[in-house]
Amino acid sequence: MSLRFALPTALLLSGAPAVLAQDDAPTNAQLQKQVEVLFQELSDLKNGEAASNDASRFSFGGYGEYHFNMPKDGNKQADAHRFVFYLGYQFGDGLSLHSETEIEHNFVTDGAGGQVAIEQLYVDFETSERSGFQIGRILAPLGIINQRHEPSVFNGVERPNFSKYILPTTWSLDGIGYWSQINENLTGMVYLTGGLDGSGFSDKNGIRGGRMKERPGLDNPALSGRLDWRPDGAEGLRLGASFFSGGANNKNKGGEIGVDSKVDIFSLDFEYSTGDFDFRGVYAKDRVTGADELNVAFGNNVGEAMSGYYIEAAYHLMPDSWRSDRLRDSDLVAFVRYEDFDTQDELGSAVESPEAHREETTVGLGYWLTPDLVIKADYQFLDDDTDSRNDQLNFGIGWTLR
């Protein structure tokens, strides 16, 4: 709309009715003020500022990783493992929407290995600058990798397998939670969410198959949470503790599987950086109450307890003289990680599976061109009680979009 048509129209909508009412007609000064305001609004529209202000409420991002996996005596493959799109929206001060939508393995169809899934979808209601509530689909607050799983923030092409079977990553929970910056050194969060589907547990994969991804049942809910402490006088150190306690008598779309079962998880983790060295580690213990009944009902041979840990050390190799003006924030990191975990740590009525106890050592390099773009290479020594797992060479590239 041109200004010569917009101005009379705007005056008719806003000022003209007042002019016709002679008893309370606006003064010339008031009319002049209205005209100035209208001209400013029209100018903003013409320059696109109003649209820009609305667009500023949105935030976009995501992450992704492309892998090349080459087992020593197995099938070698290229894998667009993950492509994740982040969309956020700011409704108002302290009121925001956050979401992550993931595509895995290039191609999705019935029976194929790929998938499209909503990893996170929640609204954050801040009650202050240091606390708030979250409602929707959130990530289980367990260990290190689940809530911070972008490829630019961890070493290695693949995520630790401990974080696949003992603390399943990525593990989404649906419900409501509260987070708080308790003080300068201590943060905490607690969530009331749906539980697990015990019919999906197994001897080799632990509780991983019990995650409900579509419309999780809420008949037997769960409570989870974590604390993170950064002690005074110990710069670069973070200590964490997390837990999960909830029913496993749920099924997708609601209802019960018919077995009174429960899962309790306790985990400890730490991260410490000093000079050019980084250290991190996680320990977790999962206990399945009602495992014997699950085995009778579903024949899944699940153990009564699962446990494991990993420890990792990394060293930043790149001297400042190697950095160019274009890649002034680049970094080269060498690391070694050792994992030891057992999805049948306590058998109960289950039959011992030689594939349940696994030890893995991964050594590798990561070249961060920028803090958000990394090229990775590593070699994995994979052992279990069958001695049948193939050692594996991996290459990959990962990125985070902010």
JSON list of N, CA and C in Angstrom, two decimals, residues 240-272:
[
{"chain": "A", "resi": 240, "resn": "GLY", "atom": "N", "xyz": [29.05, -34.26, 39.07]},
{"chain": "A", "resi": 240, "resn": "GLY", "atom": "CA", "xyz": [27.63, -34.43, 38.86]},
{"chain": "A", "resi": 240, "resn": "GLY", "atom": "C", "xyz": [27.09, -35.72, 39.43]},
{"chain": "A", "resi": 241, "resn": "ALA", "atom": "N", "xyz": [25.84, -35.70, 39.84]},
{"chain": "A", "resi": 241, "resn": "ALA", "atom": "CA", "xyz": [25.13, -36.89, 40.30]},
{"chain": "A", "resi": 241, "resn": "ALA", "atom": "C", "xyz": [23.73, -36.85, 39.72]},
{"chain": "A", "resi": 242, "resn": "SER", "atom": "N", "xyz": [23.24, -37.98, 39.26]},
{"chain": "A", "resi": 242, "resn": "SER", "atom": "CA", "xyz": [21.91, -38.03, 38.64]},
{"chain": "A", "resi": 242, "resn": "SER", "atom": "C", "xyz": [21.21, -39.33, 39.00]},
{"chain": "A", "resi": 243, "resn": "PHE", "atom": "N", "xyz": [19.87, -39.33, 38.84]},
{"chain": "A", "resi": 243, "resn": "PHE", "atom": "CA", "xyz": [19.10, -40.53, 39.18]},
{"chain": "A", "resi": 243, "resn": "PHE", "atom": "C", "xyz": [17.85, -40.61, 38.31]},
{"chain": "A", "resi": 244, "resn": "PHE", "atom": "N", "xyz": [17.31, -41.82, 38.25]},
{"chain": "A", "resi": 244, "resn": "PHE", "atom": "CA", "xyz": [16.04, -42.09, 37.59]},
{"chain": "A", "resi": 244, "resn": "PHE", "atom": "C", "xyz": [15.36, -43.18, 38.39]},
{"chain": "A", "resi": 245, "resn": "SER", "atom": "N", "xyz": [14.07, -43.01, 38.68]},
{"chain": "A", "resi": 245, "resn": "SER", "atom": "CA", "xyz": [13.32, -44.04, 39.39]},
{"chain": "A", "resi": 245, "resn": "SER", "atom": "C", "xyz": [11.89, -44.03, 38.84]},
{"chain": "A", "resi": 246, "resn": "GLY", "atom": "N", "xyz": [11.52, -45.13, 38.17]},
{"chain": "A", "resi": 246, "resn": "GLY", "atom": "CA", "xyz": [10.20, -45.12, 37.56]},
{"chain": "A", "resi": 246, "resn": "GLY", "atom": "C", "xyz": [9.72, -46.48, 37.13]},
{"chain": "A", "resi": 247, "resn": "GLY", "atom": "N", "xyz": [8.43, -46.55, 36.88]},
{"chain": "A", "resi": 247, "resn": "GLY", "atom": "CA", "xyz": [7.80, -47.80, 36.49]},
{"chain": "A", "resi": 247, "resn": "GLY", "atom": "C", "xyz": [8.19, -48.23, 35.09]},
{"chain": "A", "resi": 248, "resn": "ALA", "atom": "N", "xyz": [8.28, -49.57, 34.91]},
{"chain": "A", "resi": 248, "resn": "ALA", "atom": "CA", "xyz": [8.52, -50.15, 33.59]},
{"chain": "A", "resi": 248, "resn": "ALA", "atom": "C", "xyz": [7.29, -50.89, 33.10]},
{"chain": "A", "resi": 249, "resn": "ASN", "atom": "N", "xyz": [6.16, -50.66, 33.76]},
{"chain": "A", "resi": 249, "resn": "ASN", "atom": "CA", "xyz": [4.90, -51.30, 33.39]},
{"chain": "A", "resi": 249, "resn": "ASN", "atom": "C", "xyz": [4.07, -50.32, 32.54]},
{"chain": "A", "resi": 250, "resn": "ASN", "atom": "N", "xyz": [4.68, -49.84, 31.46]},
{"chain": "A", "resi": 250, "resn": "ASN", "atom": "CA", "xyz": [4.03, -48.91, 30.54]},
{"chain": "A", "resi": 250, "resn": "ASN", "atom": "C", "xyz": [4.12, -49.46, 29.12]},
{"chain": "A", "resi": 251, "resn": "LYS", "atom": "N", "xyz": [3.28, -48.92, 28.26]},
{"chain": "A", "resi": 251, "resn": "LYS", "atom": "CA", "xyz": [3.43, -49.22, 26.84]},
{"chain": "A", "resi": 251, "resn": "LYS", "atom": "C", "xyz": [3.06, -47.99, 26.02]},
{"chain": "A", "resi": 252, "resn": "ASN", "atom": "N", "xyz": [3.50, -48.00, 24.80]},
{"chain": "A", "resi": 252, "resn": "ASN", "atom": "CA", "xyz": [3.24, -46.88, 23.90]},
{"chain": "A", "resi": 252, "resn": "ASN", "atom": "C", "xyz": [1.74, -46.66, 23.75]},
{"chain": "A", "resi": 253, "resn": "LYS", "atom": "N", "xyz": [1.33, -45.39, 23.72]},
{"chain": "A", "resi": 253, "resn": "LYS", "atom": "CA", "xyz": [-0.06, -44.96, 23.61]},
{"chain": "A", "resi": 253, "resn": "LYS", "atom": "C", "xyz": [-0.85, -45.24, 24.88]},
{"chain": "A", "resi": 254, "resn": "GLY", "atom": "N", "xyz": [-0.14, -45.50, 25.99]},
{"chain": "A", "resi": 254, "resn": "GLY", "atom": "CA", "xyz": [-0.81, -45.68, 27.27]},
{"chain": "A", "resi": 254, "resn": "GLY", "atom": "C", "xyz": [-1.15, -47.12, 27.56]},
{"chain": "A", "resi": 255, "resn": "GLY", "atom": "N", "xyz": [-1.51, -47.36, 28.80]},
{"chain": "A", "resi": 255, "resn": "GLY", "atom": "CA", "xyz": [-1.81, -48.71, 29.24]},
{"chain": "A", "resi": 255, "resn": "GLY", "atom": "C", "xyz": [-0.61, -49.37, 29.88]},
{"chain": "A", "resi": 256, "resn": "GLU", "atom": "N", "xyz": [-0.75, -50.64, 30.26]},
{"chain": "A", "resi": 256, "resn": "GLU", "atom": "CA", "xyz": [0.29, -51.39, 30.96]},
{"chain": "A", "resi": 256, "resn": "GLU", "atom": "C", "xyz": [0.63, -52.66, 30.22]},
{"chain": "A", "resi": 257, "resn": "ILE", "atom": "N", "xyz": [1.87, -53.12, 30.39]},
{"chain": "A", "resi": 257, "resn": "ILE", "atom": "CA", "xyz": [2.29, -54.38, 29.76]},
{"chain": "A", "resi": 257, "resn": "ILE", "atom": "C", "xyz": [1.89, -55.58, 30.60]},
{"chain": "A", "resi": 258, "resn": "GLY", "atom": "N", "xyz": [1.43, -55.33, 31.83]},
{"chain": "A", "resi": 258, "resn": "GLY", "atom": "CA", "xyz": [0.92, -56.42, 32.66]},
{"chain": "A", "resi": 258, "resn": "GLY", "atom": "C", "xyz": [1.93, -57.04, 33.59]},
{"chain": "A", "resi": 259, "resn": "VAL", "atom": "N", "xyz": [3.11, -56.42, 33.74]},
{"chain": "A", "resi": 259, "resn": "VAL", "atom": "CA", "xyz": [4.14, -56.92, 34.66]},
{"chain": "A", "resi": 259, "resn": "VAL", "atom": "C", "xyz": [4.54, -55.79, 35.59]},
{"chain": "A", "resi": 260, "resn": "ASP", "atom": "N", "xyz": [4.41, -56.02, 36.89]},
{"chain": "A", "resi": 260, "resn": "ASP", "atom": "CA", "xyz": [4.77, -55.00, 37.88]},
{"chain": "A", "resi": 260, "resn": "ASP", "atom": "C", "xyz": [6.29, -54.91, 37.95]},
{"chain": "A", "resi": 261, "resn": "SER", "atom": "N", "xyz": [6.86, -53.93, 37.29]},
{"chain": "A", "resi": 261, "resn": "SER", "atom": "CA", "xyz": [8.32, -53.80, 37.21]},
{"chain": "A", "resi": 261, "resn": "SER", "atom": "C", "xyz": [8.72, -52.34, 37.34]},
{"chain": "A", "resi": 262, "resn": "LYS", "atom": "N", "xyz": [10.00, -52.14, 37.67]},
{"chain": "A", "resi": 262, "resn": "LYS", "atom": "CA", "xyz": [10.49, -50.80, 37.97]},
{"chain": "A", "resi": 262, "resn": "LYS", "atom": "C", "xyz": [11.98, -50.73, 37.65]},
{"chain": "A", "resi": 263, "resn": "VAL", "atom": "N", "xyz": [12.46, -49.53, 37.29]},
{"chain": "A", "resi": 263, "resn": "VAL", "atom": "CA", "xyz": [13.88, -49.31, 37.03]},
{"chain": "A", "resi": 263, "resn": "VAL", "atom": "C", "xyz": [14.37, -48.17, 37.92]},
{"chain": "A", "resi": 264, "resn": "ASP", "atom": "N", "xyz": [15.50, -48.43, 38.61]},
{"chain": "A", "resi": 264, "resn": "ASP", "atom": "CA", "xyz": [16.16, -47.41, 39.41]},
{"chain": "A", "resi": 264, "resn": "ASP", "atom": "C", "xyz": [17.60, -47.26, 38.91]},
{"chain": "A", "resi": 265, "resn": "ILE", "atom": "N", "xyz": [18.00, -46.02, 38.63]},
{"chain": "A", "resi": 265, "resn": "ILE", "atom": "CA", "xyz": [19.34, -45.73, 38.11]},
{"chain": "A", "resi": 265, "resn": "ILE", "atom": "C", "xyz": [19.99, -44.67, 38.99]},
{"chain": "A", "resi": 266, "resn": "PHE", "atom": "N", "xyz": [21.25, -44.91, 39.30]},
{"chain": "A", "resi": 266, "resn": "PHE", "atom": "CA", "xyz": [22.05, -43.90, 40.00]},
{"chain": "A", "resi": 266, "resn": "PHE", "atom": "C", "xyz": [23.36, -43.73, 39.23]},
{"chain": "A", "resi": 267, "resn": "SER", "atom": "N", "xyz": [23.77, -42.48, 39.01]},
{"chain": "A", "resi": 267, "resn": "SER", "atom": "CA", "xyz": [24.95, -42.22, 38.20]},
{"chain": "A", "resi": 267, "resn": "SER", "atom": "C", "xyz": [25.77, -41.09, 38.79]},
{"chain": "A", "resi": 268, "resn": "LEU", "atom": "N", "xyz": [27.09, -41.20, 38.66]},
{"chain": "A", "resi": 268, "resn": "LEU", "atom": "CA", "xyz": [28.04, -40.15, 39.03]},
{"chain": "A", "resi": 268, "resn": "LEU", "atom": "C", "xyz": [28.88, -39.81, 37.81]},
{"chain": "A", "resi": 269, "resn": "ASP", "atom": "N", "xyz": [29.21, -38.53, 37.64]},
{"chain": "A", "resi": 269, "resn": "ASP", "atom": "CA", "xyz": [30.06, -38.15, 36.52]},
{"chain": "A", "resi": 269, "resn": "ASP", "atom": "C", "xyz": [30.92, -36.95, 36.91]},
{"chain": "A", "resi": 270, "resn": "PHE", "atom": "N", "xyz": [32.00, -36.75, 36.15]},
{"chain": "A", "resi": 270, "resn": "PHE", "atom": "CA", "xyz": [32.87, -35.61, 36.41]},
{"chain": "A", "resi": 270, "resn": "PHE", "atom": "C", "xyz": [33.51, -35.15, 35.11]},
{"chain": "A", "resi": 271, "resn": "GLU", "atom": "N", "xyz": [33.92, -33.88, 35.09]},
{"chain": "A", "resi": 271, "resn": "GLU", "atom": "CA", "xyz": [34.74, -33.31, 34.02]},
{"chain": "A", "resi": 271, "resn": "GLU", "atom": "C", "xyz": [35.76, -32.38, 34.66]},
{"chain": "A", "resi": 272, "resn": "TYR", "atom": "N", "xyz": [37.01, -32.47, 34.18]},
{"chain": "A", "resi": 272, "resn": "TYR", "atom": "CA", "xyz": [38.07, -31.65, 34.76]},
{"chain": "A", "resi": 272, "resn": "TYR", "atom": "C", "xyz": [39.04, -31.24, 33.66]}
]
